[in-house]
CSV table of C-alpha atoms and ligand atoms in Angstrom, one decimal:
chain,number,residue,atom,x,y,z
A,1321,MET,CA,4.2,59.5,-32.5
A,1322,THR,CA,3.0,58.8,-36.0
A,1323,THR,CA,3.5,60.9,-39.1
A,1324,ILE,CA,0.7,63.5,-38.9
A,1325,PRO,CA,-1.7,63.3,-41.9
A,1326,ASP,CA,-3.5,66.5,-43.1
A,1327,SER,CA,-6.7,65.4,-41.4
A,1328,VAL,CA,-5.0,65.5,-38.0
A,1329,HIS,CA,-4.4,68.7,-36.1
A,1330,PRO,CA,-1.9,69.2,-33.3
A,1331,VAL,CA,-3.1,71.3,-30.4
A,1332,ARG,CA,-2.5,71.8,-26.7
A,1333,ARG,CA,-5.6,71.3,-24.6
A,1334,ALA,CA,-6.9,69.3,-21.6
A,1335,VAL,CA,-7.9,65.7,-22.1
A,1336,ASN,CA,-9.3,63.3,-19.4
A,1337,GLU,CA,-8.2,59.7,-18.8
A,1338,GLU,CA,-11.0,58.1,-20.7
A,1339,ASP,CA,-10.4,60.1,-23.8
A,1340,SER,CA,-6.6,59.8,-23.6
A,1341,ARG,CA,-7.0,56.0,-23.4
A,1342,ARG,CA,-9.4,55.7,-26.2
A,1343,ALA,CA,-7.3,58.0,-28.5
A,1344,ASN,CA,-4.0,56.2,-27.7
A,1345,ARG,CA,-5.4,52.7,-28.0
A,1346,GLY,CA,-6.7,53.6,-31.5
A,1347,ASP,CA,-3.4,55.4,-32.4
A,1348,TRP,CA,-1.2,52.6,-31.2
A,1349,ASP,CA,-3.3,49.9,-32.9
A,1350,ALA,CA,-3.0,51.9,-36.2
A,1351,TYR,CA,0.7,52.7,-35.8
A,1352,ALA,CA,2.0,49.4,-34.4
A,1353,ASP,CA,2.9,47.8,-37.8
A,1354,GLU,CA,4.9,50.9,-38.9
A,1355,TYR,CA,6.4,51.3,-35.4
A,1356,GLN,CA,7.7,47.8,-35.4
A,1357,ARG,CA,8.9,48.0,-39.0
A,1358,THR,CA,10.7,51.2,-38.4
A,1359,HIS,CA,12.2,50.7,-34.9
A,1360,GLY,CA,12.1,46.9,-34.4
A,1361,GLY,CA,15.6,46.4,-35.8
A,1362,PHE,CA,17.0,49.1,-33.5
A,1363,LEU,CA,15.1,47.7,-30.4
A,1364,GLY,CA,16.2,44.1,-31.2
A,1365,ASP,CA,13.8,41.2,-30.8
A,1366,THR,CA,15.4,40.3,-27.5
A,1367,GLY,CA,17.0,43.7,-26.7
A,1368,PHE,CA,16.3,46.1,-23.8
A,1369,VAL,CA,16.8,49.7,-25.0
A,1370,TRP,CA,15.8,52.5,-22.6
A,1371,GLY,CA,15.3,55.2,-25.3
A,1372,PRO,CA,16.2,56.6,-28.7
A,1373,GLU,CA,19.8,57.2,-27.5
A,1374,GLY,CA,20.1,53.4,-27.7
A,1375,HIS,CA,21.4,52.7,-24.1
A,1376,GLN,CA,20.9,49.1,-23.2
A,1377,GLU,CA,19.9,47.7,-19.8
A,1378,ALA,CA,22.8,45.3,-20.2
A,1379,ASP,CA,25.2,48.3,-20.0
A,1380,LEU,CA,23.2,50.7,-17.7
A,1381,GLY,CA,22.1,48.1,-15.1
A,1382,VAL,CA,19.2,50.3,-14.1
A,1383,LEU,CA,17.3,47.2,-12.7
A,1384,GLY,CA,20.3,45.9,-10.9
A,1385,PRO,CA,23.0,43.4,-11.7
A,1386,ALA,CA,22.1,40.6,-14.0
A,1387,GLN,CA,22.4,37.9,-11.3
A,1388,ALA,CA,19.8,39.8,-9.2
A,1389,LEU,CA,17.3,39.5,-12.1
A,1390,ARG,CA,17.4,35.7,-12.1
A,1391,GLY,CA,14.0,34.5,-10.9
A,1392,ALA,CA,12.7,38.1,-10.5
A,1393,ARG,CA,9.0,38.6,-11.2
A,1394,THR,CA,8.9,41.6,-13.5
A,1395,LEU,CA,6.0,43.6,-15.0
A,1396,GLU,CA,6.6,45.8,-18.1
A,1397,ILE,CA,4.0,48.5,-18.4
A,1398,GLY,CA,3.4,49.6,-22.0
A,1399,SER,CA,5.3,46.5,-23.2
A,1400,GLY,CA,4.6,46.9,-26.9
A,1401,ALA,CA,6.2,43.9,-28.7
A,1402,GLY,CA,7.8,42.8,-25.4
A,1403,GLN,CA,11.5,43.2,-26.5
A,1404,CYS,CA,12.6,44.4,-23.0
A,1405,SER,CA,10.8,41.6,-21.2
A,1406,ARG,CA,12.2,39.1,-23.7
A,1407,TRP,CA,15.7,40.3,-22.8
A,1408,LEU,CA,14.8,39.9,-19.1
A,1409,ARG,CA,13.6,36.3,-19.7
A,1410,SER,CA,16.9,35.6,-21.4
A,1411,GLN,CA,18.5,36.7,-18.2
A,1412,GLY,CA,16.4,34.2,-16.1
A,1413,ALA,CA,13.7,36.6,-15.0
A,1414,GLU,CA,9.9,35.8,-15.0
A,1415,PRO,CA,8.5,38.7,-17.0
A,1416,VAL,CA,4.9,39.7,-17.7
A,1417,GLY,CA,3.9,42.4,-20.2
A,1418,LEU,CA,0.9,44.7,-20.3
A,1419,ASP,CA,-0.1,47.0,-23.1
A,1420,LEU,CA,-3.1,49.0,-24.2
A,1421,SER,CA,-2.8,48.0,-27.9
A,1422,GLU,CA,-3.9,44.6,-29.2
A,1423,ARG,CA,-1.9,45.1,-32.3
A,1424,GLN,CA,1.3,45.8,-30.4
A,1425,LEU,CA,0.6,42.6,-28.4
A,1426,GLN,CA,0.1,40.7,-31.7
A,1427,HIS,CA,3.6,41.8,-32.6
A,1428,SER,CA,4.7,40.4,-29.2
A,1429,ARG,CA,3.2,37.0,-30.1
A,1430,ARG,CA,5.1,37.2,-33.4
A,1431,LEU,CA,8.4,37.8,-31.7
A,1432,ASP,CA,7.6,35.0,-29.2
A,1433,ASP,CA,7.3,32.6,-32.1
A,1434,ALA,CA,10.3,34.0,-34.0
A,1435,THR,CA,12.7,33.9,-31.0
A,1436,GLY,CA,11.3,31.0,-28.9
A,1437,ILE,CA,11.4,33.3,-25.9
A,1438,VAL,CA,7.8,33.8,-24.7
A,1439,VAL,CA,6.6,36.8,-22.8
A,1440,PRO,CA,3.2,36.2,-21.3
A,1441,SER,CA,1.3,39.5,-21.9
A,1442,VAL,CA,-2.1,41.0,-21.3
A,1443,CYS,CA,-4.1,43.8,-22.8
A,1444,GLY,CA,-4.9,46.4,-20.3
A,1445,THR,CA,-4.2,49.9,-19.0
A,1446,ALA,CA,-1.6,51.2,-16.6
A,1447,THR,CA,-4.3,52.8,-14.5
A,1448,ALA,CA,-6.1,49.4,-13.7
A,1449,LEU,CA,-3.5,46.6,-13.4
A,1450,PRO,CA,-5.1,43.2,-13.5
A,1451,PHE,CA,-2.7,41.7,-10.9
A,1452,GLY,CA,-2.7,40.9,-7.2
A,1453,ASP,CA,-1.1,43.0,-4.5
A,1454,GLY,CA,2.7,42.8,-4.1
A,1455,CYS,CA,3.1,40.1,-6.8
A,1456,PHE,CA,6.1,41.8,-8.7
A,1457,ASP,CA,9.7,42.3,-7.6
A,1458,VAL,CA,10.2,44.8,-10.4
A,1459,ALA,CA,7.9,47.0,-12.5
A,1460,PHE,CA,9.3,49.1,-15.3
A,1461,SER,CA,8.5,50.9,-18.5
A,1462,SER,CA,10.7,52.0,-21.4
A,1463,PHE,CA,8.8,54.9,-23.0
A,1464,GLY,CA,5.6,52.8,-22.3
A,1465,ALA,CA,2.4,54.1,-20.8
A,1466,LEU,CA,3.6,56.8,-18.4
A,1467,GLN,CA,3.4,59.8,-20.7
A,1468,PHE,CA,0.2,58.6,-22.3
A,1469,VAL,CA,-1.8,58.5,-19.1
A,1470,ALA,CA,-3.9,61.5,-17.8
A,1471,ASP,CA,-4.6,60.0,-14.4
A,1472,ALA,CA,-1.0,59.6,-13.1
A,1473,GLU,CA,-2.3,59.3,-9.5
A,1474,ALA,CA,-4.3,56.2,-10.4
A,1475,MET,CA,-1.4,54.7,-12.3
A,1476,LEU,CA,1.2,55.3,-9.6
A,1477,SER,CA,-1.3,53.9,-7.0
A,1478,GLU,CA,-1.7,50.8,-9.1
A,1479,VAL,CA,2.0,50.3,-9.5
A,1480,ALA,CA,2.6,50.8,-5.8
A,1481,ARG,CA,-0.1,48.2,-5.1
A,1482,VAL,CA,1.4,45.4,-7.4
A,1483,VAL,CA,5.1,45.9,-6.5
A,1484,ARG,CA,6.2,44.3,-3.2
A,1485,GLY,CA,7.8,46.4,-0.5
A,1486,GLY,CA,11.5,46.7,-1.3
A,1487,GLY,CA,10.9,46.1,-5.0
A,1488,THR,CA,12.0,48.3,-7.9
A,1489,PHE,CA,10.0,50.6,-10.1
A,1490,ALA,CA,11.9,52.3,-13.0
A,1491,PHE,CA,10.7,54.0,-16.1
A,1492,SER,CA,11.9,56.2,-19.0
A,1493,VAL,CA,9.9,59.1,-20.5
A,1494,THR,CA,10.7,62.0,-22.8
A,1495,HIS,CA,12.9,64.3,-20.8
A,1496,PRO,CA,10.6,67.0,-19.5
A,1497,ILE,CA,12.9,69.8,-20.8
A,1498,ARG,CA,12.0,68.6,-24.3
A,1499,TRP,CA,8.4,69.9,-23.8
A,1500,ALA,CA,9.7,73.5,-24.0
A,1501,MET,CA,10.9,72.9,-27.6
A,1502,PRO,CA,9.3,71.8,-30.9
A,1503,ASP,CA,9.4,68.0,-31.4
A,1504,ASP,CA,12.0,68.3,-34.2
A,1505,ALA,CA,15.4,66.7,-34.4
A,1506,GLY,CA,16.6,69.5,-36.8
A,1507,PRO,CA,17.7,73.1,-36.1
A,1508,GLU,CA,14.1,74.2,-35.3
A,1509,GLY,CA,14.1,71.8,-32.3
A,1510,LEU,CA,16.8,73.9,-30.7
A,1511,ALA,CA,14.6,76.9,-29.9
A,1512,VAL,CA,12.7,77.2,-26.7
A,1513,THR,CA,9.1,78.0,-27.8
A,1514,ASN,CA,6.9,76.8,-24.9
A,1515,SER,CA,6.9,77.1,-21.2
A,1516,TYR,CA,8.5,74.2,-19.4
A,1517,TRP,CA,5.8,74.7,-16.7
A,1518,ASP,CA,2.9,74.4,-19.2
A,1519,ARG,CA,1.4,71.0,-18.4
A,1520,THR,CA,-1.3,71.3,-21.0
A,1521,PRO,CA,-1.3,67.9,-22.9
A,1522,TYR,CA,-0.2,67.6,-26.5
A,1523,VAL,CA,-3.2,66.4,-28.6
A,1524,GLU,CA,-3.7,65.4,-32.2
A,1525,GLU,CA,-7.3,66.0,-33.1
A,1526,ASP,CA,-9.3,64.8,-36.0
A,1527,ASP,CA,-11.4,67.1,-38.2
A,1528,ASP,CA,-14.2,66.9,-35.7
A,1529,GLY,CA,-12.0,68.0,-32.8
A,1530,ARG,CA,-11.8,64.4,-31.3
A,1531,PRO,CA,-8.4,63.5,-29.8
A,1532,ARG,CA,-6.6,60.9,-31.9
A,1533,TYR,CA,-3.3,60.8,-29.9
A,1534,VAL,CA,-2.5,62.4,-26.5
A,1535,GLU,CA,0.7,62.9,-24.5
A,1536,HIS,CA,0.8,64.3,-21.0
A,1537,HIS,CA,3.7,66.4,-19.7
A,1538,ARG,CA,5.0,66.4,-16.1
A,1539,THR,CA,8.0,68.4,-14.9
A,1540,LEU,CA,10.9,66.7,-13.1
A,1541,GLY,CA,9.4,68.1,-9.9
A,1542,ASP,CA,6.0,66.7,-10.7
A,1543,TRP,CA,7.4,63.2,-11.2
A,1544,VAL,CA,9.4,63.3,-7.9
A,1545,ALA,CA,6.3,64.5,-6.0
A,1546,LEU,CA,4.1,61.8,-7.6
A,1547,LEU,CA,6.6,59.1,-6.8
A,1548,HIS,CA,7.0,60.3,-3.2
A,1549,ARG,CA,3.2,60.4,-2.7
A,1550,HIS,CA,2.9,56.8,-3.7
A,1551,GLY,CA,5.7,55.4,-1.6
A,1552,PHE,CA,8.5,55.3,-4.1
A,1553,VAL,CA,12.0,56.4,-3.0
A,1554,LEU,CA,14.0,57.9,-5.8
A,1555,ARG,CA,17.4,56.2,-6.1
A,1556,ALA,CA,18.6,57.6,-9.4
A,1557,LEU,CA,17.6,59.9,-12.2
A,1558,HIS,CA,19.6,59.0,-15.4
A,1559,GLU,CA,19.8,61.5,-18.2
A,1560,PRO,CA,21.8,59.4,-20.7
A,1561,GLN,CA,24.1,61.3,-23.0
A,1562,TRP,CA,23.9,61.0,-26.7
A,1563,PRO,CA,26.5,58.4,-27.7
A,1564,GLU,CA,29.5,59.4,-29.9
A,1565,GLY,CA,28.9,58.2,-33.5
A,1566,HIS,CA,25.1,57.5,-33.0
A,1567,GLU,CA,23.5,59.2,-35.9
A,1568,ARG,CA,20.0,57.6,-35.9
A,1569,VAL,CA,17.0,60.0,-35.8
A,1570,TRP,CA,13.9,58.9,-34.1
A,1571,GLY,CA,11.1,61.6,-34.2
A,1572,GLY,CA,12.5,64.6,-32.3
A,1573,TRP,CA,15.5,62.7,-31.1
A,1574,GLY,CA,18.7,63.0,-33.1
A,1575,PRO,CA,22.4,63.8,-32.7
A,1576,LEU,CA,22.0,67.6,-33.2
A,1577,ARG,CA,19.9,68.2,-30.1
A,1578,GLY,CA,21.1,65.0,-28.3
A,1579,ARG,CA,24.6,66.4,-28.0
A,1580,LEU,CA,23.3,69.5,-26.2
A,1581,ILE,CA,20.4,68.5,-23.9
A,1582,PRO,CA,19.0,65.2,-22.6
A,1583,GLY,CA,16.1,63.6,-24.5
A,1584,THR,CA,15.3,60.8,-22.1
A,1585,ALA,CA,14.8,60.7,-18.3
A,1586,ILE,CA,15.1,57.4,-16.5
A,1587,PHE,CA,13.7,57.4,-13.0
A,1588,VAL,CA,14.8,54.5,-10.7
A,1589,THR,CA,13.0,54.0,-7.4
A,1590,ASP,CA,12.6,51.6,-4.5
A,1591,ARG,CA,9.1,50.7,-3.3
A,1592,ALA,CA,9.1,51.7,0.4
A,1593,GLY,CA,8.2,49.0,2.9
A,1594,ARG,CA,9.5,45.6,3.8
A,1595,ALA,CA,9.7,42.6,1.5
A,1596,ASP,CA,6.9,40.2,2.6
B,2592,SAM,C1,6.6,54.1,-27.4
B,2592,SAM,S1,5.8,52.6,-27.2
B,2592,SAM,C2,7.0,51.7,-26.2
B,2592,SAM,C3,6.8,50.3,-26.3
B,2592,SAM,C4,8.0,49.5,-25.8
B,2592,SAM,N1,8.3,49.8,-24.4
B,2592,SAM,C5,9.1,49.8,-26.7
B,2592,SAM,O1,10.2,50.2,-26.2
B,2592,SAM,O2,9.0,49.6,-27.9
B,2592,SAM,C6,4.5,53.0,-26.0
B,2592,SAM,C7,3.6,51.8,-25.7
B,2592,SAM,O3,2.8,52.2,-24.6
B,2592,SAM,C8,1.5,51.7,-24.8
B,2592,SAM,N2,0.5,52.4,-24.0
B,2592,SAM,C9,0.0,53.7,-24.2
B,2592,SAM,N3,-0.9,54.0,-23.2
B,2592,SAM,C10,-1.0,52.9,-22.4
B,2592,SAM,C11,-1.7,52.7,-21.2
B,2592,SAM,N4,-2.6,53.6,-20.7
B,2592,SAM,N5,-1.6,51.5,-20.6
B,2592,SAM,C12,-0.7,50.5,-21.1
B,2592,SAM,N6,0.0,50.7,-22.2
B,2592,SAM,C13,-0.1,51.9,-22.9
B,2592,SAM,C14,1.3,51.8,-26.3
B,2592,SAM,O4,0.2,50.9,-26.7
B,2592,SAM,C15,2.6,51.4,-26.8
B,2592,SAM,O5,2.8,50.0,-27.1
């Protein structure tokens, strides 16, 4: 989420897939430079961080043991500058990234050049994946597209199509409980001010009422039902604890709230069906 200028107004209201995509593409193109400048060092050019708590895939092993990743065909959805996929490549995987924002993908090219570890990436949306059926062993997203998409059914159906039977799909999103509170890392963020069950999207509108940035809320139960409908079997739900001594504030994530309630949910699933 960007710093909100005076000409942008936060509201809660319904937004369809097309308008969500248009708004978020523009927002991420405009925000990409600042995002990479602010968070790039924390993410690491070849690092795989699952969220603002700073937990690394190398420690959590969400996608399985490192030796199982060797040769794995992986798809990162909402890959940004491709840091996570670059880490996977360094472990011997064959990653591909996909992101809505061209500017984010230009940063990915920049890091390819800087590190010499190249992540082939395409510009596209999570609701229409430009890949063949069953061509990935693993699909994943670290705070990527999932909470920016209105049409979660289309997205999950696409992910189910491109991941082979027996493959893995894992993703992190803002922990749904956080939607009941202001997006504030300070004391104001400790109050419950909204209904957890209110799925109305968070929207930043311009002066003419057009959406400029959109996030969609799903409860834990919504995610479990969605995954089940699309043939994913939930294996784990990580709610990583705020690490001792970690003082970094990222938007609404910080040590004050982080020590009390989870800020990130990581869903880990197996794609039902046999490997072909
Ligand atoms: C918070 S960033 C996370 C990027 C990266 N995973 C990281 O950890 O830095 C969210 C990313 O999701 C992308 N995104 C948003 N909506 C998307 C969509 N519908 N399809 C694909 N990517 C999307 C944005 O362009 C942005 O790069």
